[in-house]
GROMACS .gro file of C-alpha atoms in nm:
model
  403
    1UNK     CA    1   9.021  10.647  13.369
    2UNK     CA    2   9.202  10.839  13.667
    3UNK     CA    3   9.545  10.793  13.668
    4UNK     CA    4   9.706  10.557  13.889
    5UNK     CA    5   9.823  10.631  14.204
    6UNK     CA    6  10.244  10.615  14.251
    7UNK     CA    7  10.306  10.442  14.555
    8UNK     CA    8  10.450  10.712  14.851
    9UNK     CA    9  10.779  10.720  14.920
   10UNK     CA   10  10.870  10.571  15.271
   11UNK     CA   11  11.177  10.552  15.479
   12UNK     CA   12  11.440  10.260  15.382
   13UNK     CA   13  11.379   9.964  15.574
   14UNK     CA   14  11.685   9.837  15.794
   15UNK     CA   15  11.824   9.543  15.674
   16UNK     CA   16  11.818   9.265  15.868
   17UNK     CA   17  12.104   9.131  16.067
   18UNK     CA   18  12.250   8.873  15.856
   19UNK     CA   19  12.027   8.872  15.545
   20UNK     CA   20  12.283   8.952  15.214
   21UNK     CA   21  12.086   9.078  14.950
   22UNK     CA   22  12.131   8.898  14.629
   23UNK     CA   23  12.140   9.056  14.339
   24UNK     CA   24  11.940   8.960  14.042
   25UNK     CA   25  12.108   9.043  13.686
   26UNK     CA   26  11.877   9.344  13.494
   27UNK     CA   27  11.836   9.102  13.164
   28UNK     CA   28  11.690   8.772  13.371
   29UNK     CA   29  11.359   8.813  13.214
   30UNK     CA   30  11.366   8.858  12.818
   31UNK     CA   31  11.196   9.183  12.686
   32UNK     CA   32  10.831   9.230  12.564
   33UNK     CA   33  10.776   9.131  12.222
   34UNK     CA   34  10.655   9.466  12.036
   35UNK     CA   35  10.296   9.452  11.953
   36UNK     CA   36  10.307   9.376  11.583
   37UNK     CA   37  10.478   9.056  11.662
   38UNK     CA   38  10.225   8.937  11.921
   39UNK     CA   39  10.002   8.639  11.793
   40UNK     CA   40   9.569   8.766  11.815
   41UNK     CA   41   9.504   8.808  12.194
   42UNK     CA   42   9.254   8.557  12.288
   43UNK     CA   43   9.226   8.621  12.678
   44UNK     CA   44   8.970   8.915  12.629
   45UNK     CA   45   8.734   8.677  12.476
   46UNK     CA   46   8.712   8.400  12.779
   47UNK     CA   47   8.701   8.720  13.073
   48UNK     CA   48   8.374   8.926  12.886
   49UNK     CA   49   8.221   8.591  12.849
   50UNK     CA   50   8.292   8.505  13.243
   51UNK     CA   51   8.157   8.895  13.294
   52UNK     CA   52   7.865   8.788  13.115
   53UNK     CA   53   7.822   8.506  13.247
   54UNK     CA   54   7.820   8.631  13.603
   55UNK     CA   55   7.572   8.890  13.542
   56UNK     CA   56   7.283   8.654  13.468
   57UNK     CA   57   7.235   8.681  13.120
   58UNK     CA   58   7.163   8.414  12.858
   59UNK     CA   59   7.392   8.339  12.583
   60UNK     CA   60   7.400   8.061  12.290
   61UNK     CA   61   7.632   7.736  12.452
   62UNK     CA   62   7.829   7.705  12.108
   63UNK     CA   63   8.112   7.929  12.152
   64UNK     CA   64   8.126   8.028  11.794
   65UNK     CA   65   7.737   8.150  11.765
   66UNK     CA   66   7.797   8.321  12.110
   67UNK     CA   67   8.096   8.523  11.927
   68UNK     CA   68   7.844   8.615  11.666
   69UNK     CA   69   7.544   8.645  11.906
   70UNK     CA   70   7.744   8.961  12.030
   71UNK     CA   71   7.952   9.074  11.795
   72UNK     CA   72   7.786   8.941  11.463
   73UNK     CA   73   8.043   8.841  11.249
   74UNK     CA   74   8.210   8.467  11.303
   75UNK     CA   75   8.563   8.493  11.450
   76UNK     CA   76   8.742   8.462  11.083
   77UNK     CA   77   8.560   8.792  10.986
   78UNK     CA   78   8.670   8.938  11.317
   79UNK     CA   79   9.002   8.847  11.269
   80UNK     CA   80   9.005   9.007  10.892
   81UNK     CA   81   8.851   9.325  11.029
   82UNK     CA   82   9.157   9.355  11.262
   83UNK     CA   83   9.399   9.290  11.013
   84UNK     CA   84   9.255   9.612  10.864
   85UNK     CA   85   9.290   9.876  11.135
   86UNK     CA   86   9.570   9.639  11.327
   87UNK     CA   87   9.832   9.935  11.226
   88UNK     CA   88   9.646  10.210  11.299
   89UNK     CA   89   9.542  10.078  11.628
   90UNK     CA   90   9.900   9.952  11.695
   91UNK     CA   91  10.086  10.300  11.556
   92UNK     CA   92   9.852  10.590  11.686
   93UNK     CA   93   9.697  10.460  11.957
   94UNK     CA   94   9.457  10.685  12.121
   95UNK     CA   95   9.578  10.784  12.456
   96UNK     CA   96   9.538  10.594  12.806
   97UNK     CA   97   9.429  10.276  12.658
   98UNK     CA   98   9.459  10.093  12.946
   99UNK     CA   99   9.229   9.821  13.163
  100UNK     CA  100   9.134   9.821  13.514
  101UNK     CA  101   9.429   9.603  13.531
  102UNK     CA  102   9.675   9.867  13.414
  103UNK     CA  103   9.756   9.640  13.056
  104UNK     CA  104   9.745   9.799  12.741
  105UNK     CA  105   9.459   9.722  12.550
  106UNK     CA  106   9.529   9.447  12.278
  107UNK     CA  107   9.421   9.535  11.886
  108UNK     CA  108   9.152   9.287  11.967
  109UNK     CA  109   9.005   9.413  12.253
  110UNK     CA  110   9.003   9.723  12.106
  111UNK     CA  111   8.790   9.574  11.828
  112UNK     CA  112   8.528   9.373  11.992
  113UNK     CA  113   8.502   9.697  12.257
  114UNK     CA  114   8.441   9.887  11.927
  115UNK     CA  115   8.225   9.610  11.756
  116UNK     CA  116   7.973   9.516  12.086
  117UNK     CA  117   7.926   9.910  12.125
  118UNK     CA  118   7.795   9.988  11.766
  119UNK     CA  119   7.642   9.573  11.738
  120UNK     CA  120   7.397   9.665  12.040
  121UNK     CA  121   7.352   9.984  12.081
  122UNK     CA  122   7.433  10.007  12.495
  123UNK     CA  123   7.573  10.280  12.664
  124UNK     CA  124   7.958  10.335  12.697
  125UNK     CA  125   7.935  10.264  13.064
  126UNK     CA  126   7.748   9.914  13.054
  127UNK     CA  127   7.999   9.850  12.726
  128UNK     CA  128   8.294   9.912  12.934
  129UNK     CA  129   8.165   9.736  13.235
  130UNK     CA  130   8.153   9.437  12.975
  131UNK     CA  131   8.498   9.458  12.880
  132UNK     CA  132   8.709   9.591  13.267
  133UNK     CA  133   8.746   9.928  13.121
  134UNK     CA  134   8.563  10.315  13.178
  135UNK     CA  135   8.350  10.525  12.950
  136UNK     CA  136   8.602  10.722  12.830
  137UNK     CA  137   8.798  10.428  12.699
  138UNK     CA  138   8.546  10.301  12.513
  139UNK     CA  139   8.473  10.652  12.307
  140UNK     CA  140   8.790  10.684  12.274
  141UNK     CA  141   8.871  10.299  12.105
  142UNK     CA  142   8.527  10.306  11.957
  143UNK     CA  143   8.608  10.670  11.715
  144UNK     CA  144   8.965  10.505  11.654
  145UNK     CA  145   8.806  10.234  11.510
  146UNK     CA  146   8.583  10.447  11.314
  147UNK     CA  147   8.827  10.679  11.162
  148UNK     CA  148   9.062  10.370  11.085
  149UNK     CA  149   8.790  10.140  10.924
  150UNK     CA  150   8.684  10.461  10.736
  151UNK     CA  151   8.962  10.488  10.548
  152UNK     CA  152   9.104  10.157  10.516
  153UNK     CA  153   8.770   9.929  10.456
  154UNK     CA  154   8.584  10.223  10.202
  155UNK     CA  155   8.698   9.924   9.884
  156UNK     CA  156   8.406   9.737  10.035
  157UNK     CA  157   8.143  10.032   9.938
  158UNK     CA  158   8.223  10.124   9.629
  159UNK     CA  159   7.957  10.169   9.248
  160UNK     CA  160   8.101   9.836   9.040
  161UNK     CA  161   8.235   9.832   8.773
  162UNK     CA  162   8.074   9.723   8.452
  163UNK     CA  163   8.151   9.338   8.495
  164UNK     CA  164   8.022   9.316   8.838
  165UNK     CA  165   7.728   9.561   8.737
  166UNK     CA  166   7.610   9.350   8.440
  167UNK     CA  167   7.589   9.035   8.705
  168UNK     CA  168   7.370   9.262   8.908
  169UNK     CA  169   7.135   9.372   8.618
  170UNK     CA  170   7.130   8.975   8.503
  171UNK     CA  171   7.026   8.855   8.826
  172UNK     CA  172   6.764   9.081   8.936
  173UNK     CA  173   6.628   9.047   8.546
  174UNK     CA  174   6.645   8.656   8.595
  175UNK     CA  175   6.484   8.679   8.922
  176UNK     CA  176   6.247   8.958   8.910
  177UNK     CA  177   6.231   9.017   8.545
  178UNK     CA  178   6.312   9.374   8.511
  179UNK     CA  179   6.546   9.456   8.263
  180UNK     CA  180   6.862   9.643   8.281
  181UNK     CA  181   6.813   9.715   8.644
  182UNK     CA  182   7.078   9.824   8.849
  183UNK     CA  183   6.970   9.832   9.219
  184UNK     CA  184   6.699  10.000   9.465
  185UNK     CA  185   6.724  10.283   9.660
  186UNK     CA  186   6.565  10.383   9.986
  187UNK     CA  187   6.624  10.582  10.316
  188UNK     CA  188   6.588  10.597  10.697
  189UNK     CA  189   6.636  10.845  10.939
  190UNK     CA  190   6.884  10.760  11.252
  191UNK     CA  191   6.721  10.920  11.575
  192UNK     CA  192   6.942  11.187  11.802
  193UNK     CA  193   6.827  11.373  12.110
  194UNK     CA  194   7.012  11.743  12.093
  195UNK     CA  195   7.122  11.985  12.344
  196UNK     CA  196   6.902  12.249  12.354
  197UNK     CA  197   7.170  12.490  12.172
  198UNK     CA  198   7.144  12.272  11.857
  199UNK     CA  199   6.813  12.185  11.862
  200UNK     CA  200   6.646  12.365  11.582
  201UNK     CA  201   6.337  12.310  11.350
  202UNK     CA  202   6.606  12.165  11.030
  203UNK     CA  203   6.658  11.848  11.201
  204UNK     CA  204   6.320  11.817  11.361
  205UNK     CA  205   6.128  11.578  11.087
  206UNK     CA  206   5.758  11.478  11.035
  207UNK     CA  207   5.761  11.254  11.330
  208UNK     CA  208   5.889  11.496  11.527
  209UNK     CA  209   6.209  11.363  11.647
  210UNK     CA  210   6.571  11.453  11.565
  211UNK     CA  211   6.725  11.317  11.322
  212UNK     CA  212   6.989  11.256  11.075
  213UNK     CA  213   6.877  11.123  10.721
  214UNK     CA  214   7.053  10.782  10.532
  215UNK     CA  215   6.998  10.757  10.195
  216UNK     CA  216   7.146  10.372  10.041
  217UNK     CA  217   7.164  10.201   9.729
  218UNK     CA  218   7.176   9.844   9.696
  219UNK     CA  219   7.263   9.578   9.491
  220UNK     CA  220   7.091   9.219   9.406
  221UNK     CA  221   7.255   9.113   9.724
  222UNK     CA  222   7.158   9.407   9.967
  223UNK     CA  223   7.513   9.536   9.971
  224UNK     CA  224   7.545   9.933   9.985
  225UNK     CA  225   7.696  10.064   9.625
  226UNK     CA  226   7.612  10.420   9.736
  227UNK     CA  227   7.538  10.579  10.036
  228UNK     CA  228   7.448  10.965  10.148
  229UNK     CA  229   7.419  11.098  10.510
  230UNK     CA  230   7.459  11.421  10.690
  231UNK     CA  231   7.158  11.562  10.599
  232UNK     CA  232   6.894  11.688  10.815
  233UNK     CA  233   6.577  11.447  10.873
  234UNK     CA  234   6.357  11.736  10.811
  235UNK     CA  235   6.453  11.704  10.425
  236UNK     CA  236   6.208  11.474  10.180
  237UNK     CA  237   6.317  11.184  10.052
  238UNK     CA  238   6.329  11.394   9.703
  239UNK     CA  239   6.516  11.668   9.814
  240UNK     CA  240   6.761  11.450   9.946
  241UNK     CA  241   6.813  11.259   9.641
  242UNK     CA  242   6.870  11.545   9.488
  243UNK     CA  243   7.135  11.732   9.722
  244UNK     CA  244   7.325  11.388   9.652
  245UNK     CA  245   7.660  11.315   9.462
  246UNK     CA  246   7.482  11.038   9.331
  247UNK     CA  247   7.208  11.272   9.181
  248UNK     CA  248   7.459  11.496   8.994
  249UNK     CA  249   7.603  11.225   8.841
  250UNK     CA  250   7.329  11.080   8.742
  251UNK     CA  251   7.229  11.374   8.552
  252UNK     CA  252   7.522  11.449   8.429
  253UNK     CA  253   7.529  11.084   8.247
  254UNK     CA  254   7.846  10.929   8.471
  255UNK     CA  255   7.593  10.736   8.657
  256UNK     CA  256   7.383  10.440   8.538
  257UNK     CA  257   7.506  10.533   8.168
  258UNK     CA  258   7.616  10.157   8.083
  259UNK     CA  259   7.482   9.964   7.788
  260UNK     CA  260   7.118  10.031   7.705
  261UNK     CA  261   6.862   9.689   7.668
  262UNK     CA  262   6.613   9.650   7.339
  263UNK     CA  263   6.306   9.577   7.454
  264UNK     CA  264   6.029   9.337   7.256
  265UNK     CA  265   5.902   9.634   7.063
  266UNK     CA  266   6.260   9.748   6.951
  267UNK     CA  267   6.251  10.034   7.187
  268UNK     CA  268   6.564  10.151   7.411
  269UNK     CA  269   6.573  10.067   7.794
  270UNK     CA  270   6.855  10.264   7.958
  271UNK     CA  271   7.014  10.132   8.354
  272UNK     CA  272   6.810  10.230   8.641
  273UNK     CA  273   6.745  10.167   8.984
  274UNK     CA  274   6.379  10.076   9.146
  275UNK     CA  275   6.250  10.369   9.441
  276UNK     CA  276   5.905  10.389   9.607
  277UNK     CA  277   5.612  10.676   9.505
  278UNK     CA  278   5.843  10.907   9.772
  279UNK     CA  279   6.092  10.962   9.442
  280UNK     CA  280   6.046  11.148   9.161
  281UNK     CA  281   6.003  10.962   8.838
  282UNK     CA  282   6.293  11.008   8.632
  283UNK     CA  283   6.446  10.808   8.301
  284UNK     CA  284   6.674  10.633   8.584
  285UNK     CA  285   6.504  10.626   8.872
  286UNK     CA  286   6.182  10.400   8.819
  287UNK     CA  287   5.911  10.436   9.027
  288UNK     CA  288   5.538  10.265   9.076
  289UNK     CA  289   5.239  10.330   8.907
  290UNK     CA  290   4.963  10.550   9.158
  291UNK     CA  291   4.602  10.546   9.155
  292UNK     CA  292   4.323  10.363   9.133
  293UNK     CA  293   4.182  10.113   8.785
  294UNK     CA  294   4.518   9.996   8.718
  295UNK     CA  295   4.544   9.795   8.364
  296UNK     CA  296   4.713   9.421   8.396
  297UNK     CA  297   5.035   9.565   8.254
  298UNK     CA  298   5.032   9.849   8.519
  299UNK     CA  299   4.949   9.606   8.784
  300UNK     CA  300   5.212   9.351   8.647
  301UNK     CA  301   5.509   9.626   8.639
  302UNK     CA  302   5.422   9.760   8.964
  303UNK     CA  303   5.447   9.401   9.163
  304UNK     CA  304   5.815   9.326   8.975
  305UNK     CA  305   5.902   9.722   9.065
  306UNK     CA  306   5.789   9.651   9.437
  307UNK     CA  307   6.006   9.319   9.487
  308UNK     CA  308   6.290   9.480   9.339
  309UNK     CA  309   6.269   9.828   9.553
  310UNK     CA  310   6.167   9.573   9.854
  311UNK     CA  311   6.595   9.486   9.816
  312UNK     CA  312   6.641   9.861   9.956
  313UNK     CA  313   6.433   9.841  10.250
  314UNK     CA  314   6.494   9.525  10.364
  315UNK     CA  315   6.843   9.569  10.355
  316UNK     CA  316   6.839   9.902  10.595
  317UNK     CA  317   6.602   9.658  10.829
  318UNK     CA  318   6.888   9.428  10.852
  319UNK     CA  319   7.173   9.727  10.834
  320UNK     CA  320   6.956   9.884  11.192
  321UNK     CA  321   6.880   9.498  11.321
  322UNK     CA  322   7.213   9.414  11.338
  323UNK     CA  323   7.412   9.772  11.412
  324UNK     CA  324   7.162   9.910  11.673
  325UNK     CA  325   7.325  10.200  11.759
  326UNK     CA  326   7.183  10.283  11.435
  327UNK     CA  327   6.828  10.183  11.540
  328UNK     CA  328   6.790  10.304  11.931
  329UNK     CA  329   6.816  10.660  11.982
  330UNK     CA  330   7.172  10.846  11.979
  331UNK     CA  331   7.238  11.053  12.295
  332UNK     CA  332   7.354  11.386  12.175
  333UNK     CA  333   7.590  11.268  11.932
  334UNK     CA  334   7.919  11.497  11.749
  335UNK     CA  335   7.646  11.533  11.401
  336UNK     CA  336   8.015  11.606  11.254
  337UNK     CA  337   8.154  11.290  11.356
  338UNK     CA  338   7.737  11.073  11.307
  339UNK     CA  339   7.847  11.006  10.912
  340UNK     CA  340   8.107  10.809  11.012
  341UNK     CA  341   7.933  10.626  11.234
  342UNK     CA  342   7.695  10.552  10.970
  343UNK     CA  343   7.914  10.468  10.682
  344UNK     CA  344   8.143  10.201  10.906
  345UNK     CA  345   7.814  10.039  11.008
  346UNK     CA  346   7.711  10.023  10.607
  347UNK     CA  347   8.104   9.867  10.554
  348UNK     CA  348   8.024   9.647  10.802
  349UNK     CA  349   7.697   9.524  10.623
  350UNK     CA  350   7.914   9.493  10.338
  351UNK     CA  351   8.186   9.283  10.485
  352UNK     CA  352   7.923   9.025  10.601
  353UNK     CA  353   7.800   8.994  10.246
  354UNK     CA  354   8.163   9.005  10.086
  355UNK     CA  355   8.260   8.733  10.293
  356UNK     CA  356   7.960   8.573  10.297
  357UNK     CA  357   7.943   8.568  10.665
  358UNK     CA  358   7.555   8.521  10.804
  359UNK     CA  359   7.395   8.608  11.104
  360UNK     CA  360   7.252   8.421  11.325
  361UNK     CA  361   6.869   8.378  11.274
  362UNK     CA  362   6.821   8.473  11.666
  363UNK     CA  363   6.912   8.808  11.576
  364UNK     CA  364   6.570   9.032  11.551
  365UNK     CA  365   6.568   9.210  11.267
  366UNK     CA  366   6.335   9.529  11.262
  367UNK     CA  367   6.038   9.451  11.065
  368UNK     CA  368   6.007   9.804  10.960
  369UNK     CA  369   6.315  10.035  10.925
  370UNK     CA  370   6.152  10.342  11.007
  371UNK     CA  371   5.858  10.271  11.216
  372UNK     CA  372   5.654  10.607  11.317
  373UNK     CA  373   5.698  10.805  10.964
  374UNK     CA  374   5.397  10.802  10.719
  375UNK     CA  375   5.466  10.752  10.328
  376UNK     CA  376   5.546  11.041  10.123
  377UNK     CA  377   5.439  11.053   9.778
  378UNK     CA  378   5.640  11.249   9.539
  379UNK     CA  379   5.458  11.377   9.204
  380UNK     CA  380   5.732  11.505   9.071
  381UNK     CA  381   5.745  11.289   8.718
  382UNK     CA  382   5.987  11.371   8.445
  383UNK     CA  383   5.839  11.357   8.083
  384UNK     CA  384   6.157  11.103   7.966
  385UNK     CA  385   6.092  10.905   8.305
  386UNK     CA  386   5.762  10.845   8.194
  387UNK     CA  387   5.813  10.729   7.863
  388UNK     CA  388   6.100  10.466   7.997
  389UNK     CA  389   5.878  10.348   8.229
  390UNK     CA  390   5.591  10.255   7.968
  391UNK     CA  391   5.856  10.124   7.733
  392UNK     CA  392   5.938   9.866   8.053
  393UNK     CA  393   5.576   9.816   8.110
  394UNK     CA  394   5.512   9.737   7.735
  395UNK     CA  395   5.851   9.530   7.746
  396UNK     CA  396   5.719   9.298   8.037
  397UNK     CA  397   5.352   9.268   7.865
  398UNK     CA  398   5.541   9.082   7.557
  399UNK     CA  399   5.762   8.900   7.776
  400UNK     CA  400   5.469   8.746   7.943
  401UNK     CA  401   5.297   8.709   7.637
  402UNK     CA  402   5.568   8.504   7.470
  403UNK     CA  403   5.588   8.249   7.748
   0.00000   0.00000   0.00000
């Protein structure tokens, strides 16, 4: 925004004949309160629905599904999220934070500028024409939010511990019967257009479009427990699995290394996570059986592998459905800066699910996360991943059998 303009100087105005002028003591008015001791701004909320309002556009009547219809989280999850990044925002402000009215911009404007810009996906002009402020205002509010959620909100994507992890492996064995199962994994690739300087063949993938690659592990509940992005979309799916921390830790047996399962026939089953035929097959990465003339146990392991690795892509669906920034395509974004984008979107997911806020069913949730890219198929297949996986197949044939 350009600065204001100081009002010229004129000449003194003669006083008029008769006219005292009375003056006013300095401390008539009481002082502004500082910002920490301001109660939540409310005022923002009533003027962008007014904005919205006047510009034609539908919006639920209920004023609490209307706060989620654009920003979508209820108000009590907005109000946590601010409590978060309320002293960065407050401390370090970024500079020229200020409205068309001259105000400084309140934490929660701040927020819901940040929030409605990654929750839809629209430019930073018709953003800021939503909320009385420019473009610039609403990078610059939008990457404070970022870097402040980043490093204050990162408890809510984090691998759990062994308590929480054996309630994960319980409940997707109770619902989908595999046994000492720890999660799925999947990825998507988040579209970018590049300046020509930067626009070379590593981040052109097979659909020939630029991207960035996200590579997410969930839970029974679709919440991220590991994430990986940076990486070029050119990469495969296996290649980045194995450029990730997670990978390396795997490997080196600080990853899925918690108490091993007997199985009916007295054999061990170690913790793993489900994947799709575009992962190797490795003793903890399990993946589906290929080709044609199946046998029943084949066929039986396959459809419990498929609901289980289903938890990975359904959750990215919902993770670009409801943060579409993540789901239209980027307009030359900082790629330095894009993994923080992504990774406060996956915290967001997360909050939702910690706080068991939902969204609202009018929200259109992609049906396929990344629509335009054929299936890989990986044949890379590790000679201990193989044997694991027929110990699980062999385990769920007496399973069935007994009941």
């Amino acid at each position: 925004m350009p600065p204001m303009n100081k009002p010229k100087k004129g000449k003194p105005k003669d006083k008029e004949p008769g006219k005292l002028k009375v003056a006013r003591p300095r401390s008539a008015a009481p002082p502004p309160l500082p910002p920490e001791l301001r109660g939540p701004d409310t005022e923002w909320w009533y003027a962008f629905l007014q904005k919205h309002a006047e510009s034609g556009r539908s919006a639920p009547s209920d004023e609490g599904e209307a706060f989620r219809h654009f920003f979508r989280i209820s108000r009590q999850t907005f109000d946590y999220i601010c409590s978060i990044v309320r002293e960065d925002l407050i401390s370090r402000p970024p500079s020229g934070l200020i409205n068309i009215e001259g105000r400084l911009l309140s934490v929660e404007k701040q927020v819901a500028i940040a929030m409605r810009r990654l929750a839809s996906g629209d430019s930073q002009v018709s953003v800021g024409a939503a909320f009385g402020v420019g473009q610039s205002t609403v990078s610059q509010v939008t990457w404070r939010f970022i870097e402040s959620m980043e490093e204050r909100a990162r408890h809510h994507l984090v691998w759990p511990g062994q308590e929480r992890m054996e309630e994960i492996k319980a409940k997707l064995e109770a619902v989908y019967g595999l046994p000492n199962c720890c999660g799925a994994i999947d990825a998507t690739h988040i579209i970018m257009t590049l300046p020509a300087v930067e626009s070379s063949e590593d981040w052109c993938d097979p659909a020939k479009n630029y991207s960035m690659f996200l590579q997410g592990i969930v839970d029974d509940e679709m919440r991220f427990i590991d994430i990986v992005t940076g990486w070029p979309g050119s990469m495969t799916f296996s290649r980045l699995l194995r450029c990730s921390g997670f990978f390396k830790l795997c490997e080196a047996g600080q990853r899925l290394d918690g108490p091993v399962k007997i199985s009916a026939e007295n054999a061990e089953i170690r913790e793993f996570i489900a994947g799709d035929s575009c992962y190797p097959l490795l003793p903890w990465l399990m993946t589906p059986y290929e080709g044609k003339n199946l046998s029943a146990p084949m066929l039986n392991y396959n459809a419990r592998q498929k609901s289980v690795r289903l938890l990975g892509k359904k959750a990215l669906a919902r993770l670009k459905g409801s943060w579409r920034i993540l789901h239209k395509v980027m307009w030359r974004p900082d790629k330095n800066k894009l993994p923080s984008l992504v990774l406060v979107c996956c915290l967001l997911h997360n909050i939702l699910i910690d706080r068991k806020d939902e969204l609202l069913s009018s929200v259109q949730l992609p049906d396929d996360h990344d629509t335009g890219y054929n299936e890989e198929n990986c044949e890379q297949v590790d000679p201990n991943g193989k044997v694991m996986r027929e110990i699980i197949t062999g385990h769920l044939q007496s399973y069935e059998g007994s009941n």
